[in-house]
mmCIF file of C-alpha atoms in Angstrom:
data_model
loop_
_atom_site.group_PDB
_atom_site.id
_atom_site.type_symbol
_atom_site.label_atom_id
_atom_site.label_comp_id
_atom_site.label_asym_id
_atom_site.label_seq_id
_atom_site.Cartn_x
_atom_site.Cartn_y
_atom_site.Cartn_z
ATOM 1 C CA MET A 1 89.767 97.609 72.710
ATOM 2 C CA THR A 2 91.305 94.407 71.376
ATOM 3 C CA GLU A 3 93.879 96.385 69.532
ATOM 4 C CA VAL A 4 94.694 98.460 72.507
ATOM 5 C CA ALA A 5 95.061 95.433 74.821
ATOM 6 C CA SER A 6 97.396 93.691 72.333
ATOM 7 C CA LEU A 7 99.708 96.649 71.870
ATOM 8 C CA ILE A 8 99.878 97.758 75.596
ATOM 9 C CA THR A 9 102.945 99.765 76.552
ATOM 10 C CA PRO A 10 105.262 98.005 79.079
ATOM 11 C CA LEU A 11 104.965 99.384 82.630
ATOM 12 C CA GLU A 12 108.514 100.727 82.670
ATOM 13 C CA ALA A 13 107.829 102.635 79.325
ATOM 14 C CA ARG A 14 104.752 104.552 80.339
ATOM 15 C CA PRO A 15 105.120 108.394 80.472
ATOM 16 C CA LEU A 16 104.181 108.446 84.096
ATOM 17 C CA LYS A 17 105.821 105.155 84.985
ATOM 18 C CA ASN A 18 106.029 105.683 88.671
ATOM 19 C CA THR A 19 102.170 106.490 88.872
ATOM 20 C CA ILE A 20 99.454 104.007 89.171
ATOM 21 C CA CYS A 21 95.680 104.528 89.536
ATOM 22 C CA LEU A 22 93.847 101.999 91.749
ATOM 23 C CA PHE A 23 90.002 101.762 91.548
ATOM 24 C CA ASP A 24 87.338 100.332 93.674
ATOM 25 C CA VAL A 25 84.728 98.592 91.529
ATOM 26 C CA ASP A 26 81.077 98.975 92.757
ATOM 27 C CA GLY A 27 80.150 102.642 93.183
ATOM 28 C CA THR A 28 83.519 103.863 91.544
ATOM 29 C CA LEU A 29 83.780 102.229 88.148
ATOM 30 C CA THR A 30 80.432 100.756 88.037
ATOM 31 C CA LEU A 31 76.986 101.041 89.515
ATOM 32 C CA ALA A 32 76.619 98.162 92.161
ATOM 33 C CA ARG A 33 76.921 94.729 90.485
ATOM 34 C CA GLN A 34 76.307 96.317 86.958
ATOM 35 C CA ALA A 35 78.699 96.419 84.177
ATOM 36 C CA ALA A 36 81.015 99.221 83.390
ATOM 37 C CA SER A 37 79.828 101.605 80.544
ATOM 38 C CA PRO A 38 81.719 101.634 77.291
ATOM 39 C CA GLU A 39 82.689 105.283 77.940
ATOM 40 C CA THR A 40 84.320 104.193 81.281
ATOM 41 C CA LEU A 41 86.360 101.483 79.619
ATOM 42 C CA THR A 42 87.510 103.776 76.848
ATOM 43 C CA LEU A 43 88.641 106.476 79.307
ATOM 44 C CA LEU A 44 90.470 103.755 81.291
ATOM 45 C CA SER A 45 92.252 102.627 78.067
ATOM 46 C CA ALA A 46 93.425 106.027 77.457
ATOM 47 C CA LEU A 47 94.634 106.494 81.038
ATOM 48 C CA ARG A 48 96.576 103.203 80.638
ATOM 49 C CA HIS A 49 98.659 104.798 77.882
ATOM 50 C CA LYS A 50 99.905 107.274 80.475
ATOM 51 C CA CYS A 51 100.340 105.232 83.756
ATOM 52 C CA ALA A 52 99.525 101.774 85.208
ATOM 53 C CA ILE A 53 95.973 101.106 86.232
ATOM 54 C CA GLY A 54 94.429 98.491 88.540
ATOM 55 C CA PHE A 55 91.312 97.686 90.484
ATOM 56 C CA VAL A 56 90.923 96.301 93.938
ATOM 57 C CA GLY A 57 87.568 94.791 95.089
ATOM 58 C CA GLY A 58 86.170 92.474 97.665
ATOM 59 C CA SER A 59 84.461 90.342 95.218
ATOM 60 C CA ASP A 60 85.929 87.367 93.481
ATOM 61 C CA LEU A 61 87.527 87.571 89.920
ATOM 62 C CA ILE A 62 84.414 86.050 88.326
ATOM 63 C CA LYS A 63 82.200 88.884 89.417
ATOM 64 C CA GLN A 64 84.763 91.450 88.402
ATOM 65 C CA GLN A 65 84.925 89.917 84.951
ATOM 66 C CA GLU A 66 81.125 90.258 84.589
ATOM 67 C CA GLN A 67 81.475 93.923 85.527
ATOM 68 C CA LEU A 68 84.831 95.100 84.029
ATOM 69 C CA GLY A 69 85.656 92.597 81.284
ATOM 70 C CA THR A 70 84.185 92.365 77.915
ATOM 71 C CA PRO A 71 82.986 89.334 75.838
ATOM 72 C CA ALA A 72 86.213 89.608 73.704
ATOM 73 C CA LEU A 73 88.683 90.200 76.552
ATOM 74 C CA PRO A 74 89.212 89.051 80.067
ATOM 75 C CA VAL A 75 89.459 91.761 82.790
ATOM 76 C CA THR A 76 93.055 90.652 83.388
ATOM 77 C CA ALA A 77 93.879 92.037 79.944
ATOM 78 C CA LEU A 78 92.208 95.357 80.424
ATOM 79 C CA PHE A 79 94.030 96.299 83.673
ATOM 80 C CA ASP A 80 97.708 95.957 84.594
ATOM 81 C CA PHE A 81 96.935 94.926 88.016
ATOM 82 C CA CYS A 82 93.710 93.013 89.074
ATOM 83 C CA PHE A 83 93.186 92.620 92.759
ATOM 84 C CA ALA A 84 90.206 90.532 93.508
ATOM 85 C CA GLU A 85 89.261 89.834 97.185
ATOM 86 C CA ASN A 86 91.436 92.842 98.255
ATOM 87 C CA GLY A 87 94.414 91.270 96.589
ATOM 88 C CA LEU A 88 94.264 87.804 98.013
ATOM 89 C CA THR A 89 93.702 86.808 94.435
ATOM 90 C CA ALA A 90 96.026 89.008 92.273
ATOM 91 C CA TYR A 91 97.031 89.251 88.660
ATOM 92 C CA ARG A 92 99.848 91.299 87.141
ATOM 93 C CA MET A 93 99.920 91.814 83.420
ATOM 94 C CA GLY A 94 97.518 88.894 82.974
ATOM 95 C CA LYS A 95 99.545 86.436 85.029
ATOM 96 C CA PRO A 96 98.592 85.172 88.624
ATOM 97 C CA LEU A 97 100.621 86.343 91.651
ATOM 98 C CA LEU A 98 100.917 84.377 94.939
ATOM 99 C CA GLY A 99 97.716 84.474 96.842
ATOM 100 C CA ASN A 100 96.536 83.731 100.446
ATOM 101 C CA SER A 101 93.763 81.759 102.027
ATOM 102 C CA PHE A 102 91.161 82.835 104.781
ATOM 103 C CA ILE A 103 90.263 79.321 105.699
ATOM 104 C CA GLU A 104 93.890 78.231 106.241
ATOM 105 C CA TRP A 105 94.473 81.334 108.310
ATOM 106 C CA LEU A 106 91.375 80.922 110.563
ATOM 107 C CA GLY A 107 90.967 77.102 110.681
ATOM 108 C CA GLU A 108 87.947 75.076 110.123
ATOM 109 C CA GLU A 109 86.662 74.931 113.650
ATOM 110 C CA LYS A 110 86.683 78.736 114.174
ATOM 111 C CA TYR A 111 85.395 79.129 110.594
ATOM 112 C CA GLN A 112 82.298 77.043 111.272
ATOM 113 C CA GLU A 113 81.631 78.826 114.496
ATOM 114 C CA LEU A 114 81.754 82.221 112.594
ATOM 115 C CA VAL A 115 79.437 80.963 109.924
ATOM 116 C CA ASN A 116 76.930 79.287 112.222
ATOM 117 C CA PHE A 117 76.638 82.440 114.224
ATOM 118 C CA CYS A 118 76.078 84.502 111.072
ATOM 119 C CA LEU A 119 73.238 82.055 109.832
ATOM 120 C CA VAL A 120 71.486 82.023 113.330
ATOM 121 C CA TYR A 121 71.557 85.882 113.297
ATOM 122 C CA VAL A 122 70.258 86.159 109.864
ATOM 123 C CA ALA A 123 67.353 83.694 110.790
ATOM 124 C CA GLY A 124 66.466 86.044 113.574
ATOM 125 C CA LEU A 125 66.157 89.162 111.545
ATOM 126 C CA LYS A 126 62.719 90.469 110.373
ATOM 127 C CA LEU A 127 63.270 92.279 107.053
ATOM 128 C CA PRO A 128 60.956 93.402 104.267
ATOM 129 C CA ILE A 129 62.297 90.536 102.072
ATOM 130 C CA LYS A 130 64.975 87.821 102.153
ATOM 131 C CA ARG A 131 66.453 85.954 99.226
ATOM 132 C CA GLY A 132 69.297 83.449 99.220
ATOM 133 C CA THR A 133 73.180 83.101 99.726
ATOM 134 C CA PHE A 134 73.416 84.865 103.126
ATOM 135 C CA VAL A 135 77.097 83.866 103.507
ATOM 136 C CA GLU A 136 79.517 83.603 100.514
ATOM 137 C CA PHE A 137 82.830 81.955 100.972
ATOM 138 C CA ARG A 138 85.661 83.595 99.150
ATOM 139 C CA ASN A 139 89.412 82.718 99.062
ATOM 140 C CA GLY A 140 90.358 85.694 101.292
ATOM 141 C CA MET A 141 87.165 86.454 103.275
ATOM 142 C CA ILE A 142 83.571 85.729 103.803
ATOM 143 C CA ASN A 143 80.769 88.127 102.534
ATOM 144 C CA VAL A 144 77.651 88.262 104.722
ATOM 145 C CA SER A 145 74.448 89.625 103.409
ATOM 146 C CA PRO A 146 71.326 89.918 105.602
ATOM 147 C CA ILE A 147 68.979 90.100 102.633
ATOM 148 C CA GLY A 148 70.917 87.442 100.531
ATOM 149 C CA ARG A 149 73.163 88.035 97.564
ATOM 150 C CA ASN A 150 70.505 86.628 95.283
ATOM 151 C CA ALA A 151 68.500 89.799 95.577
ATOM 152 C CA SER A 152 67.727 91.544 92.273
ATOM 153 C CA ILE A 153 69.196 95.120 91.563
ATOM 154 C CA ALA A 154 65.913 96.606 92.528
ATOM 155 C CA GLU A 155 65.717 94.717 95.697
ATOM 156 C CA ARG A 156 69.279 95.760 96.459
ATOM 157 C CA ASN A 157 68.536 99.374 95.925
ATOM 158 C CA ALA A 158 65.588 99.160 98.243
ATOM 159 C CA TYR A 159 67.412 97.289 100.883
ATOM 160 C CA GLU A 160 70.213 99.961 100.943
ATOM 161 C CA ILE A 161 67.642 102.641 101.840
ATOM 162 C CA TYR A 162 66.193 100.237 104.474
ATOM 163 C CA ASP A 163 69.555 99.452 105.864
ATOM 164 C CA LYS A 164 70.601 103.081 106.218
ATOM 165 C CA GLU A 165 67.455 103.780 108.228
ATOM 166 C CA HIS A 166 67.615 100.710 110.485
ATOM 167 C CA ASN A 167 71.399 100.002 110.643
ATOM 168 C CA ILE A 168 70.915 96.354 110.035
ATOM 169 C CA ARG A 169 74.573 95.704 108.811
ATOM 170 C CA ARG A 170 76.060 97.999 111.481
ATOM 171 C CA ASN A 171 74.302 96.213 114.269
ATOM 172 C CA PHE A 172 75.265 92.903 112.763
ATOM 173 C CA VAL A 173 78.802 93.853 112.807
ATOM 174 C CA LEU A 174 78.627 94.943 116.396
ATOM 175 C CA ALA A 175 77.147 91.612 117.283
ATOM 176 C CA LEU A 176 79.910 89.731 115.641
ATOM 177 C CA LYS A 177 82.636 91.949 117.424
ATOM 178 C CA GLU A 178 80.987 91.081 120.786
ATOM 179 C CA LYS A 179 80.857 87.403 119.988
ATOM 180 C CA PHE A 180 84.369 87.042 118.544
ATOM 181 C CA PRO A 181 86.444 89.753 120.238
ATOM 182 C CA ASN A 182 89.762 87.818 119.905
ATOM 183 C CA ASN A 183 89.609 86.249 116.365
ATOM 184 C CA GLY A 184 91.729 89.036 114.786
ATOM 185 C CA LEU A 185 89.040 89.716 112.335
ATOM 186 C CA THR A 186 87.861 92.924 110.615
ATOM 187 C CA TYR A 187 84.382 93.667 109.415
ATOM 188 C CA SER A 188 83.948 96.114 106.489
ATOM 189 C CA ILE A 189 80.548 97.242 105.095
ATOM 190 C CA GLY A 190 80.603 97.754 101.377
ATOM 191 C CA GLY A 191 78.256 97.915 98.477
ATOM 192 C CA LYS A 192 74.445 97.970 99.064
ATOM 193 C CA ILE A 193 73.570 94.793 100.903
ATOM 194 C CA SER A 194 76.583 93.054 102.456
ATOM 195 C CA PHE A 195 79.806 93.309 104.552
ATOM 196 C CA ASP A 196 83.121 91.444 104.333
ATOM 197 C CA VAL A 197 84.861 89.555 107.188
ATOM 198 C CA PHE A 198 88.662 88.935 106.905
ATOM 199 C CA PRO A 199 91.726 88.844 108.981
ATOM 200 C CA THR A 200 92.827 92.232 110.280
ATOM 201 C CA GLY A 201 95.327 93.635 107.733
ATOM 202 C CA TRP A 202 93.674 91.874 104.737
ATOM 203 C CA ASP A 203 91.653 94.875 103.941
ATOM 204 C CA LYS A 204 92.299 96.638 100.546
ATOM 205 C CA THR A 205 95.729 97.822 101.705
ATOM 206 C CA TYR A 206 96.804 94.142 101.241
ATOM 207 C CA CYS A 207 97.071 94.834 97.427
ATOM 208 C CA LEU A 208 99.855 97.374 98.199
ATOM 209 C CA LYS A 209 102.370 94.714 99.033
ATOM 210 C CA HIS A 210 102.023 93.554 95.273
ATOM 211 C CA LEU A 211 102.896 97.078 94.144
ATOM 212 C CA GLU A 212 105.864 97.286 96.481
ATOM 213 C CA GLU A 213 107.223 94.115 94.770
ATOM 214 C CA GLU A 214 107.158 95.718 91.263
ATOM 215 C CA LYS A 215 110.520 97.304 91.718
ATOM 216 C CA ALA A 216 112.227 94.005 91.829
ATOM 217 C CA ILE A 217 110.277 92.736 88.743
ATOM 218 C CA SER A 218 110.484 95.687 86.315
ATOM 219 C CA GLY A 219 112.453 98.365 88.062
ATOM 220 C CA VAL A 220 109.422 100.487 88.573
ATOM 221 C CA GLU A 221 108.805 101.932 91.910
ATOM 222 C CA TYR A 222 105.266 103.414 92.490
ATOM 223 C CA THR A 223 105.902 106.575 94.244
ATOM 224 C CA THR A 224 102.465 107.997 93.422
ATOM 225 C CA ILE A 225 99.445 105.823 94.158
ATOM 226 C CA HIS A 226 96.045 107.205 93.471
ATOM 227 C CA PHE A 227 93.108 105.450 94.928
ATOM 228 C CA PHE A 228 89.501 106.045 93.962
ATOM 229 C CA GLY A 229 86.674 104.740 96.055
ATOM 230 C CA ASP A 230 83.167 105.516 97.208
ATOM 231 C CA LYS A 231 83.009 103.825 100.752
ATOM 232 C CA THR A 232 85.798 105.797 102.252
ATOM 233 C CA PHE A 233 84.069 106.540 105.461
ATOM 234 C CA LYS A 234 85.299 104.729 108.737
ATOM 235 C CA GLY A 235 83.794 101.169 108.573
ATOM 236 C CA GLY A 236 83.478 101.344 104.791
ATOM 237 C CA ASN A 237 85.582 98.845 102.756
ATOM 238 C CA ASP A 238 87.616 101.644 101.066
ATOM 239 C CA HIS A 239 88.528 103.419 104.269
ATOM 240 C CA GLU A 240 91.854 101.852 105.188
ATOM 241 C CA ILE A 241 93.474 102.257 101.644
ATOM 242 C CA TYR A 242 91.929 105.758 101.282
ATOM 243 C CA GLU A 243 93.645 106.884 104.539
ATOM 244 C CA ASP A 244 96.833 104.871 104.023
ATOM 245 C CA LYS A 245 100.002 107.053 103.910
ATOM 246 C CA ARG A 246 101.194 105.458 100.782
ATOM 247 C CA THR A 247 98.185 106.413 98.729
ATOM 248 C CA ILE A 248 96.478 109.651 97.511
ATOM 249 C CA GLY A 249 92.880 109.052 98.250
ATOM 250 C CA HIS A 250 90.082 110.325 96.133
ATOM 251 C CA ALA A 251 86.368 109.959 97.380
ATOM 252 C CA VAL A 252 83.922 109.725 94.672
ATOM 253 C CA GLY A 253 80.171 109.763 94.280
ATOM 254 C CA GLY A 254 79.886 107.233 91.377
ATOM 255 C CA PRO A 255 81.331 106.333 87.999
ATOM 256 C CA GLU A 256 80.641 109.618 86.470
ATOM 257 C CA ASP A 257 82.485 111.381 89.294
ATOM 258 C CA THR A 258 85.457 109.064 88.838
ATOM 259 C CA MET A 259 85.676 109.807 85.186
ATOM 260 C CA ARG A 260 85.409 113.611 85.812
ATOM 261 C CA LEU A 261 88.304 113.412 88.293
ATOM 262 C CA LEU A 262 90.498 111.459 85.831
ATOM 263 C CA LYS A 263 89.864 113.843 83.109
ATOM 264 C CA ASP A 264 90.879 116.713 85.358
ATOM 265 C CA LEU A 265 93.932 114.963 86.932
ATOM 266 C CA PHE A 266 95.331 113.465 83.701
ATOM 267 C CA GLU A 267 94.084 115.807 80.991
ATOM 268 C CA LEU A 268 92.167 112.962 79.258
#
């Protein structure tokens, strides 16, 4: 992997230079909050010899390094484009791109009103278990988890089943929409235990603006953008980019399904 990363072909010299494959992280390249398998990373490296590759996820770059990076290499060296927090934190060929800030957009007063409401709502929930970190502040959004982001993998799996039965996250989102109807915010359910809150338009389609700027940088125009994601249903955090007219959307059932599709599409 080190050798491949150090000898990566420039974007404009790839055989399919006008094609890029973008991937969601949890449920697409990895199991939720787990590391990508060596087989997945090897296949992505082979794909990178044919076209550009990138990921777009709601989590911050630290979490994506834990899941997609290796001890020897940062995740920014393994992908051509790294779009953390839906692209609000972005890297191209290992170098940072101009970002944006949720707190600057919303303002401190409205931000505190939003967070206070979330914490009071969580306090009123009766769940089988609760852990810690119910609201996580990120550069481009907040992530809200009724059970708490400190839950173990086993606890996350159990909560996901409970949530599907009792619609905890869906009802939480409905309450937020009723409380803050004019804040210009979007609420997007993703992963197993949480949902994201961000300005409308700052969903995963935000990252596409960075791809549109590539023509001015390298001369490459991405006319074919494949997107692979698991939460492609309405209200899921992959829905907007999956449905966007600029992308070819692929709904997947997990990392193995993603790898199968890549092998079929690109003869890997």
